[in-house]
């Protein structure tokens, strides 16, 4: 083995961000398993893809039927995590989609609702104005309220999962970048800035940085900048969580999403990755937004919320790892030594506790009946080739 060995473990999880923290939570329930978690930054830091105050959760998932069973299980697990961690993580405010009935996103949402018989409400333009006055629907717009949807508190979720994992005996190394992973005949050696760790299995949950650790992933994953912006409305009370669901609005190709006010003075209304930068590495992306970008965003926001001051009062630049078709990668190597999860493509937070459980299943059981085959590396490569 190597001279600078600082620990041995059964499982090492690289990255204690969104999925890493959830995987550590699930794995920590395996009695007698020695688990080490390694994070390049601090505990629930502000540089991962989970940063930014809130995330949208929905079950009526227009992106495909394959995700709905996972989202039902994720919803159950969000409540379990919230109870165990004793933190408020899931805001049961509903998720509202607004658009014209022939907008593809609206049609796909209704199709998912029909095929899974999901609880919901359809609102016409009149109902929308009455129930949710801040939205300014166009004459043709309808609303679809996914009543099982809501908001998530991402930083508190990561911290809550890490608290539980550490309390159950997981050994965490923070401020400890992993430099290299080497699969050997009898196991895996994970080299870090503080020395090497020898393990049976390594989980690579490094998000946007995954392809820097495993260069072969660069073929399948790129990184994208996503912006978050917060605006000040005339009357903040109309945007409080008691009366304002998380939302998505689509007009043609224009898309915005947002959440109720959580700070009492501003409302998150954001364009996501539209018009944002793309690159190979996180370091390739800008870390802020230009004045021009902010001005254009403000003008766009006014189309959706006429009472909003068009100058963002807070803004931040983030990133996520994207696959070409936005299907995540969750897979285990043939020898079982390496489990990889990345490419959550701007949609992964809502799934975090269930993806963490899929990772646990791959590590402990060697398989998971709930893992869609489309998430595998082989299927990603096949889709790319053909
Ligand atoms: C602005 C924005 C808005 C979003 N909105 C939503 C939403 O509303 N709903 C939704 O479901 N999803 C949303 N997403 C997507 C979701 O947040 C991401 O898909 C998810 O957080 C990605 O999780 P991850 O575990 O892959 O990455 P991360 O959470 O970034 O975790 C990766 C971790 O690995 C660590 N790491 C990396 N390399 C190393 C190394 N070499 N050594 C040690 N540690 C390392 C990192 O520091 C980090 O902590 C949004 C994303 C963004 C950016």
Coordinates of C-alpha atoms and ligand atoms in Angstrom, one line a residue:
X1 CA 0.0 0.0 0.0
X2 CA 1.0 3.6 0.1
X3 CA 3.3 5.2 2.7
X4 CA 1.1 8.2 3.4
X5 CA -2.0 6.2 4.4
X6 CA -4.1 8.1 6.9
X7 CA -7.1 5.9 7.2
X8 CA -8.7 2.7 6.0
X9 CA -12.5 2.4 5.4
X10 CA -15.1 0.2 3.8
X11 CA -16.6 3.1 1.9
X12 CA -15.3 6.6 1.0
X13 CA -17.7 9.2 -0.3
X14 CA -16.0 11.9 -2.3
X15 CA -18.0 15.1 -2.1
X16 CA -20.3 16.1 0.8
X17 CA -22.7 18.2 -1.3
X18 CA -26.2 17.3 -2.3
X19 CA -26.0 13.7 -3.2
X20 CA -22.9 12.9 -1.1
X21 CA -24.5 14.2 2.1
X22 CA -27.7 12.1 1.4
X23 CA -25.6 9.0 0.5
X24 CA -23.7 9.4 3.8
X25 CA -27.0 9.7 5.7
X26 CA -28.3 6.4 4.2
X27 CA -24.9 4.6 4.5
X28 CA -24.5 5.7 8.1
X29 CA -27.4 3.4 8.9
X30 CA -25.4 0.3 8.0
X31 CA -24.1 -0.9 11.3
X32 CA -20.5 -2.0 11.4
X33 CA -19.5 -0.2 8.1
X34 CA -16.6 2.1 8.3
X35 CA -17.4 5.2 6.3
X36 CA -15.3 8.3 5.5
X37 CA -16.8 11.4 3.8
X38 CA -14.4 13.8 2.1
X39 CA -15.3 17.4 1.1
X40 CA -12.9 19.9 -0.5
X41 CA -14.7 22.8 1.2
X42 CA -16.3 23.1 4.6
X43 CA -19.5 21.6 6.1
X44 CA -22.5 22.7 4.0
X45 CA -20.5 25.4 2.2
X46 CA -21.6 28.0 -0.3
X47 CA -19.9 26.8 -3.5
X48 CA -21.7 23.7 -4.4
X49 CA -24.7 23.2 -6.7
X50 CA -27.0 23.2 -3.6
X51 CA -26.3 26.9 -2.7
X52 CA -29.0 29.6 -3.1
X53 CA -31.6 29.4 -0.3
X54 CA -34.4 27.4 -1.9
X55 CA -35.1 24.7 -4.5
X56 CA -38.3 23.6 -6.3
X57 CA -39.9 20.2 -5.6
X58 CA -42.6 18.7 -7.8
X59 CA -44.1 15.3 -8.4
X60 CA -46.0 16.2 -11.6
X61 CA -42.7 15.9 -13.5
X62 CA -43.0 16.9 -17.1
X63 CA -39.5 15.5 -17.9
X64 CA -40.7 11.9 -18.0
X65 CA -42.7 9.2 -16.3
X66 CA -39.6 7.3 -15.2
X67 CA -39.0 10.0 -12.6
X68 CA -42.4 10.0 -10.9
X69 CA -41.9 6.9 -8.7
X70 CA -38.5 8.3 -7.6
X71 CA -40.2 11.6 -6.7
X72 CA -42.9 9.9 -4.7
X73 CA -40.1 8.2 -2.7
X74 CA -38.1 11.4 -2.5
X75 CA -41.1 13.2 -1.0
X76 CA -41.4 10.5 1.7
X77 CA -37.7 10.7 2.4
X78 CA -37.7 14.5 2.6
X79 CA -40.1 14.2 5.4
X80 CA -38.1 11.5 7.1
X81 CA -34.9 13.5 6.9
X82 CA -36.8 16.6 8.1
X83 CA -38.1 14.7 11.2
X84 CA -34.8 12.9 11.9
X85 CA -32.7 16.1 11.5
X86 CA -35.2 18.2 13.4
X87 CA -35.0 21.0 10.8
X88 CA -37.5 22.6 8.5
X89 CA -36.5 21.4 5.1
X90 CA -39.7 20.8 3.0
X91 CA -42.2 23.7 2.6
X92 CA -45.5 22.2 1.6
X93 CA -46.6 25.2 -0.5
X94 CA -47.4 23.4 -3.8
X95 CA -45.8 23.9 -7.2
X96 CA -47.6 26.1 -9.7
X97 CA -46.9 25.9 -13.5
X98 CA -48.3 28.7 -15.6
X99 CA -48.5 28.9 -19.4
X100 CA -50.7 28.6 -22.4
X101 CA -52.6 25.2 -22.6
X102 CA -50.7 24.4 -25.8
X103 CA -47.3 25.2 -24.4
X104 CA -45.4 21.8 -24.5
X105 CA -44.3 22.1 -20.9
X106 CA -48.0 22.4 -19.8
X107 CA -49.1 19.6 -21.9
X108 CA -46.4 17.3 -20.6
X109 CA -47.2 18.2 -17.0
X110 CA -50.9 17.3 -17.6
X111 CA -49.9 14.1 -19.3
X112 CA -47.8 13.0 -16.3
X113 CA -50.6 13.9 -13.9
X114 CA -53.1 11.8 -16.0
X115 CA -50.8 8.8 -16.3
X116 CA -50.0 8.7 -12.6
X117 CA -53.3 10.0 -11.3
X118 CA -51.5 12.8 -9.3
X119 CA -53.4 15.2 -7.1
X120 CA -53.6 18.6 -8.7
X121 CA -55.8 21.6 -9.6
X122 CA -56.2 23.3 -13.0
X123 CA -56.9 27.0 -12.8
X124 CA -58.2 29.2 -15.6
X125 CA -57.0 32.8 -15.9
X126 CA -59.7 34.1 -13.6
X127 CA -58.9 31.5 -10.9
X128 CA -55.3 32.2 -11.2
X129 CA -55.7 36.0 -10.6
X130 CA -57.9 35.3 -7.7
X131 CA -55.8 32.6 -6.0
X132 CA -52.3 34.0 -6.7
X133 CA -52.6 37.8 -7.4
X134 CA -48.9 38.5 -8.0
X135 CA -48.8 36.5 -11.2
X136 CA -50.0 38.4 -14.3
X137 CA -51.3 35.6 -16.5
X138 CA -51.9 36.3 -20.2
X139 CA -55.4 35.8 -21.5
X140 CA -54.8 32.3 -22.7
X141 CA -52.8 31.1 -19.7
X142 CA -53.8 28.4 -17.3
X143 CA -52.3 27.2 -14.1
X144 CA -51.6 23.7 -12.9
X145 CA -51.1 23.4 -9.2
X146 CA -49.1 20.2 -8.2
X147 CA -50.4 20.0 -4.6
X148 CA -47.7 17.6 -3.6
X149 CA -45.0 20.0 -4.8
X150 CA -43.3 22.6 -2.6
X151 CA -40.0 24.2 -1.7
X152 CA -36.8 22.8 -0.2
X153 CA -34.2 24.4 1.9
X154 CA -31.0 23.2 0.3
X155 CA -28.2 24.3 2.7
X156 CA -30.2 23.1 5.7
X157 CA -30.9 19.8 4.0
X158 CA -27.2 19.1 3.3
X159 CA -26.3 20.2 6.9
X160 CA -29.1 18.1 8.4
X161 CA -28.0 14.9 6.5
X162 CA -24.4 15.5 7.5
X163 CA -25.4 16.0 11.1
X164 CA -27.2 12.6 11.1
X165 CA -24.3 10.8 9.3
X166 CA -21.7 12.2 11.7
X167 CA -23.8 11.4 14.7
X168 CA -24.0 7.8 13.5
X169 CA -20.2 7.6 13.4
X170 CA -19.3 8.7 9.8
X171 CA -15.7 10.1 9.8
X172 CA -15.7 13.4 7.9
X173 CA -12.7 15.2 6.4
X174 CA -13.5 18.8 5.5
X175 CA -11.3 21.2 3.6
X176 CA -9.6 18.1 2.1
X177 CA -9.7 18.0 -1.8
X178 CA -9.4 14.6 -3.3
X179 CA -6.6 14.6 -5.8
X180 CA -6.7 11.2 -7.3
X181 CA -8.6 7.9 -7.2
X182 CA -6.8 4.7 -8.0
X183 CA -8.6 1.3 -8.3
X184 CA -6.3 -1.5 -7.3
X185 CA -6.8 -5.2 -7.2
X186 CA -7.9 -5.4 -3.6
X187 CA -9.7 -2.0 -3.3
X188 CA -9.4 1.7 -4.0
X189 CA -6.9 4.3 -2.9
X190 CA -8.2 7.8 -2.6
X191 CA -5.4 10.3 -2.4
X192 CA -6.2 13.6 -0.7
X193 CA -4.3 16.8 0.2
X194 CA -4.0 15.3 3.7
X195 CA -2.8 11.8 2.7
X196 CA -4.3 8.6 1.2
X197 CA -7.3 6.5 2.3
X198 CA -7.6 2.8 1.4
X199 CA -11.2 1.6 0.9
X200 CA -13.3 -1.2 -0.4
X201 CA -15.6 1.1 -2.4
X202 CA -15.4 4.8 -3.5
X203 CA -18.5 6.9 -4.2
X204 CA -17.8 9.8 -6.6
X205 CA -20.4 12.4 -5.7
X206 CA -18.3 15.4 -6.8
X207 CA -21.1 17.1 -8.9
X208 CA -19.7 19.7 -11.3
X209 CA -16.1 18.7 -10.5
X210 CA -16.6 14.9 -11.2
X211 CA -14.9 15.0 -14.6
X212 CA -11.9 16.6 -13.1
X213 CA -11.5 13.5 -10.9
X214 CA -12.5 11.1 -13.6
X215 CA -11.5 12.6 -17.0
X216 CA -13.5 10.0 -18.9
X217 CA -16.7 11.6 -17.7
X218 CA -15.8 14.8 -19.6
X219 CA -17.2 13.0 -22.7
X220 CA -20.6 12.9 -21.1
X221 CA -20.8 15.9 -18.8
X222 CA -20.3 19.6 -19.1
X223 CA -20.8 22.4 -16.6
X224 CA -23.2 25.2 -16.9
X225 CA -23.7 28.5 -15.1
X226 CA -27.1 29.1 -13.5
X227 CA -28.1 32.5 -12.1
X228 CA -30.3 33.2 -9.2
X229 CA -31.9 36.6 -8.8
X230 CA -34.1 38.1 -6.1
X231 CA -36.4 41.1 -6.7
X232 CA -38.4 43.3 -4.4
X233 CA -42.2 43.5 -5.0
X234 CA -44.5 46.4 -3.9
X235 CA -46.3 44.1 -1.4
X236 CA -44.2 41.3 0.0
X237 CA -47.1 39.8 1.9
X238 CA -48.6 38.4 -1.3
X239 CA -45.4 36.3 -1.7
X240 CA -45.3 34.7 1.7
X241 CA -45.2 30.9 1.8
X242 CA -48.7 30.7 3.3
X243 CA -50.2 32.0 0.0
X244 CA -47.6 31.8 -2.7
X245 CA -46.4 28.4 -4.2
X246 CA -43.1 27.8 -5.9
X247 CA -43.7 28.4 -9.6
X248 CA -42.5 27.9 -13.1
X249 CA -43.7 30.1 -16.0
X250 CA -43.2 29.5 -19.7
X251 CA -43.9 31.8 -22.6
X252 CA -42.6 30.3 -25.8
X253 CA -38.9 29.7 -25.1
X254 CA -38.8 32.0 -22.1
X255 CA -38.8 30.3 -18.7
X256 CA -38.6 31.7 -15.2
X257 CA -39.0 29.9 -11.9
X258 CA -39.1 31.0 -8.3
X259 CA -40.1 30.6 -4.7
X260 CA -42.0 32.4 -2.0
X261 CA -40.2 35.0 0.0
X262 CA -38.0 33.5 2.7
X263 CA -36.2 36.6 3.9
X264 CA -39.3 38.8 4.2
X265 CA -38.3 41.4 1.7
X266 CA -37.3 39.8 -1.6
X267 CA -38.6 37.1 -3.9
X268 CA -36.5 34.6 -5.9
X269 CA -37.4 34.8 -9.6
X270 CA -34.8 33.4 -11.8
X271 CA -34.1 32.4 -15.4
X272 CA -32.0 29.4 -14.7
X273 CA -29.3 28.7 -17.3
X274 CA -30.9 30.7 -20.3
X275 CA -28.1 32.7 -21.9
X276 CA -25.6 31.6 -19.3
X277 CA -22.1 30.3 -19.8
X278 CA -21.1 26.7 -20.4
X279 CA -17.7 25.0 -20.0
X280 CA -15.6 21.9 -19.1
X281 CA -14.6 22.9 -15.6
X282 CA -16.2 25.0 -12.9
X283 CA -13.2 27.3 -13.1
X284 CA -14.1 28.1 -16.7
X285 CA -17.4 29.7 -15.7
X286 CA -17.9 33.3 -14.6
X287 CA -18.6 33.8 -10.9
X288 CA -20.9 36.8 -11.2
X289 CA -23.4 38.4 -13.6
X290 CA -22.7 41.5 -15.7
X291 CA -24.8 44.7 -15.3
X292 CA -26.2 44.1 -18.8
X293 CA -27.3 40.5 -17.9
X294 CA -29.0 41.8 -14.7
X295 CA -30.8 44.6 -16.6
X296 CA -32.1 42.2 -19.2
X297 CA -33.3 39.8 -16.5
X298 CA -35.1 42.6 -14.7
X299 CA -36.9 43.5 -17.9
X300 CA -37.9 39.9 -18.4
X301 CA -39.1 39.6 -14.9
X302 CA -41.4 42.6 -15.4
X303 CA -43.3 40.6 -18.1
X304 CA -44.2 38.0 -15.4
X305 CA -44.5 40.3 -12.3
X306 CA -45.5 43.8 -13.2
X307 CA -45.3 45.0 -9.5
X308 CA -41.7 43.9 -9.1
X309 CA -38.9 46.5 -9.0
X310 CA -36.8 45.4 -12.0
X311 CA -33.4 45.8 -10.3
X312 CA -32.3 42.5 -8.6
X313 CA -31.6 43.2 -4.9
X314 CA -29.6 40.0 -4.6
X315 CA -28.0 37.8 -7.2
X316 CA -25.6 34.9 -7.4
X317 CA -23.9 32.7 -9.9
X318 CA -23.9 28.9 -9.5
X319 CA -23.2 25.8 -11.6
X320 CA -24.3 22.3 -12.2
X321 CA -23.1 19.3 -14.2
X322 CA -25.2 18.6 -17.3
X323 CA -25.5 15.6 -19.5
X324 CA -26.6 16.0 -23.1
X325 CA -30.1 14.8 -22.5
X326 CA -30.3 15.9 -18.9
X327 CA -30.6 12.3 -17.6
X328 CA -28.5 11.9 -14.5
X329 CA -25.6 9.4 -14.3
X330 CA -25.8 6.9 -11.4
X331 CA -23.9 3.8 -11.9
X332 CA -21.5 1.2 -10.4
X333 CA -18.4 -0.2 -12.0
X334 CA -18.4 -3.9 -13.0
X335 CA -16.0 -4.7 -10.1
X336 CA -18.2 -2.8 -7.7
X337 CA -15.3 -0.6 -6.5
X338 CA -16.6 2.7 -7.9
X339 CA -20.1 4.2 -7.7
X340 CA -20.5 7.4 -9.7
X341 CA -23.3 10.0 -9.5
X342 CA -23.2 13.3 -11.4
X343 CA -24.9 15.1 -14.3
X344 CA -27.9 16.1 -12.3
X345 CA -28.5 18.7 -15.0
X346 CA -30.2 21.6 -13.0
X347 CA -32.9 19.3 -11.7
X348 CA -31.3 17.1 -9.1
X349 CA -32.0 18.7 -5.7
X350 CA -35.6 17.4 -5.5
X351 CA -34.3 13.8 -5.9
X352 CA -31.4 14.1 -3.5
X353 CA -32.6 11.8 -0.7
X354 CA -33.7 9.1 -3.1
X355 CA -30.5 9.4 -5.2
X356 CA -28.6 9.0 -1.9
X357 CA -30.6 5.8 -1.3
X358 CA -29.8 4.5 -4.8
X359 CA -26.1 5.1 -4.1
X360 CA -26.5 3.2 -0.8
X361 CA -28.2 0.3 -2.6
X362 CA -25.4 0.1 -5.2
X363 CA -22.7 0.2 -2.5
X364 CA -24.3 -2.3 -0.1
X365 CA -26.5 -4.5 -2.3
X366 CA -24.6 -4.2 -5.5
X367 CA -27.8 -3.2 -7.3
X368 CA -31.0 -1.3 -7.0
X369 CA -34.4 -2.3 -8.4
X370 CA -35.4 1.4 -8.4
X371 CA -32.5 2.6 -10.6
X372 CA -33.7 3.4 -14.1
X373 CA -31.4 1.8 -16.7
X374 CA -31.2 5.1 -18.6
X375 CA -29.0 6.4 -15.8
X376 CA -26.2 4.0 -16.5
X377 CA -23.0 5.0 -18.1
X378 CA -23.4 2.3 -20.8
X379 CA -26.8 3.7 -21.8
X380 CA -25.5 7.3 -21.7
X381 CA -22.6 6.2 -24.0
X382 CA -25.0 4.4 -26.3
X383 CA -27.4 7.4 -26.6
X384 CA -24.4 9.6 -27.3
X385 CA -23.1 7.2 -30.0
X386 CA -26.4 6.8 -31.7
Ligands
LIG1 C1 -29.1 27.9 -9.3 C2 -29.6 26.5 -9.3 C3 -30.9 26.3 -9.1 C4 -31.4 25.0 -9.1 N1 -32.8 24.8 -8.9 C5 -33.2 23.5 -8.7 C6 -34.5 23.3 -8.3 O1 -35.3 24.2 -8.1 N2 -34.9 22.0 -8.1 C7 -34.1 21.0 -8.3 O2 -34.5 19.8 -8.1 N3 -32.8 21.1 -8.6 C8 -32.4 22.4 -8.8 N4 -31.0 22.6 -9.1 C9 -30.2 21.5 -9.4 C10 -29.6 20.9 -8.1 O3 -29.3 21.9 -7.1 C11 -28.3 20.1 -8.5 O4 -28.6 19.2 -9.5 C12 -27.7 19.4 -7.3 O5 -27.5 20.3 -6.2 C13 -26.3 18.7 -7.7 O6 -25.9 18.0 -6.7 P1 -24.5 17.3 -6.7 O7 -24.4 16.4 -5.5 O8 -24.2 16.6 -8.0 O9 -23.4 18.5 -6.6 P2 -23.0 19.4 -5.3 O10 -24.1 19.6 -4.4 O11 -22.2 20.5 -5.9 O12 -22.0 18.4 -4.5 C14 -20.7 18.1 -5.0 C15 -19.7 18.2 -3.8 O13 -18.5 17.6 -4.2 C16 -17.4 18.4 -3.6 N5 -16.2 18.0 -4.4 C17 -16.0 18.2 -5.7 N6 -14.8 17.8 -6.0 C18 -14.2 17.4 -4.9 C19 -12.9 16.9 -4.6 N7 -12.0 16.7 -5.6 N8 -12.6 16.5 -3.4 C20 -13.5 16.7 -2.4 N9 -14.8 17.2 -2.6 C21 -15.1 17.5 -3.8 C22 -17.9 19.8 -3.9 O14 -17.2 20.7 -3.1 C23 -19.4 19.6 -3.5 O15 -19.6 19.8 -2.1 C24 -30.5 23.9 -9.2 C25 -29.2 24.1 -9.4 C26 -28.7 25.4 -9.4 C27 -27.2 25.6 -9.5

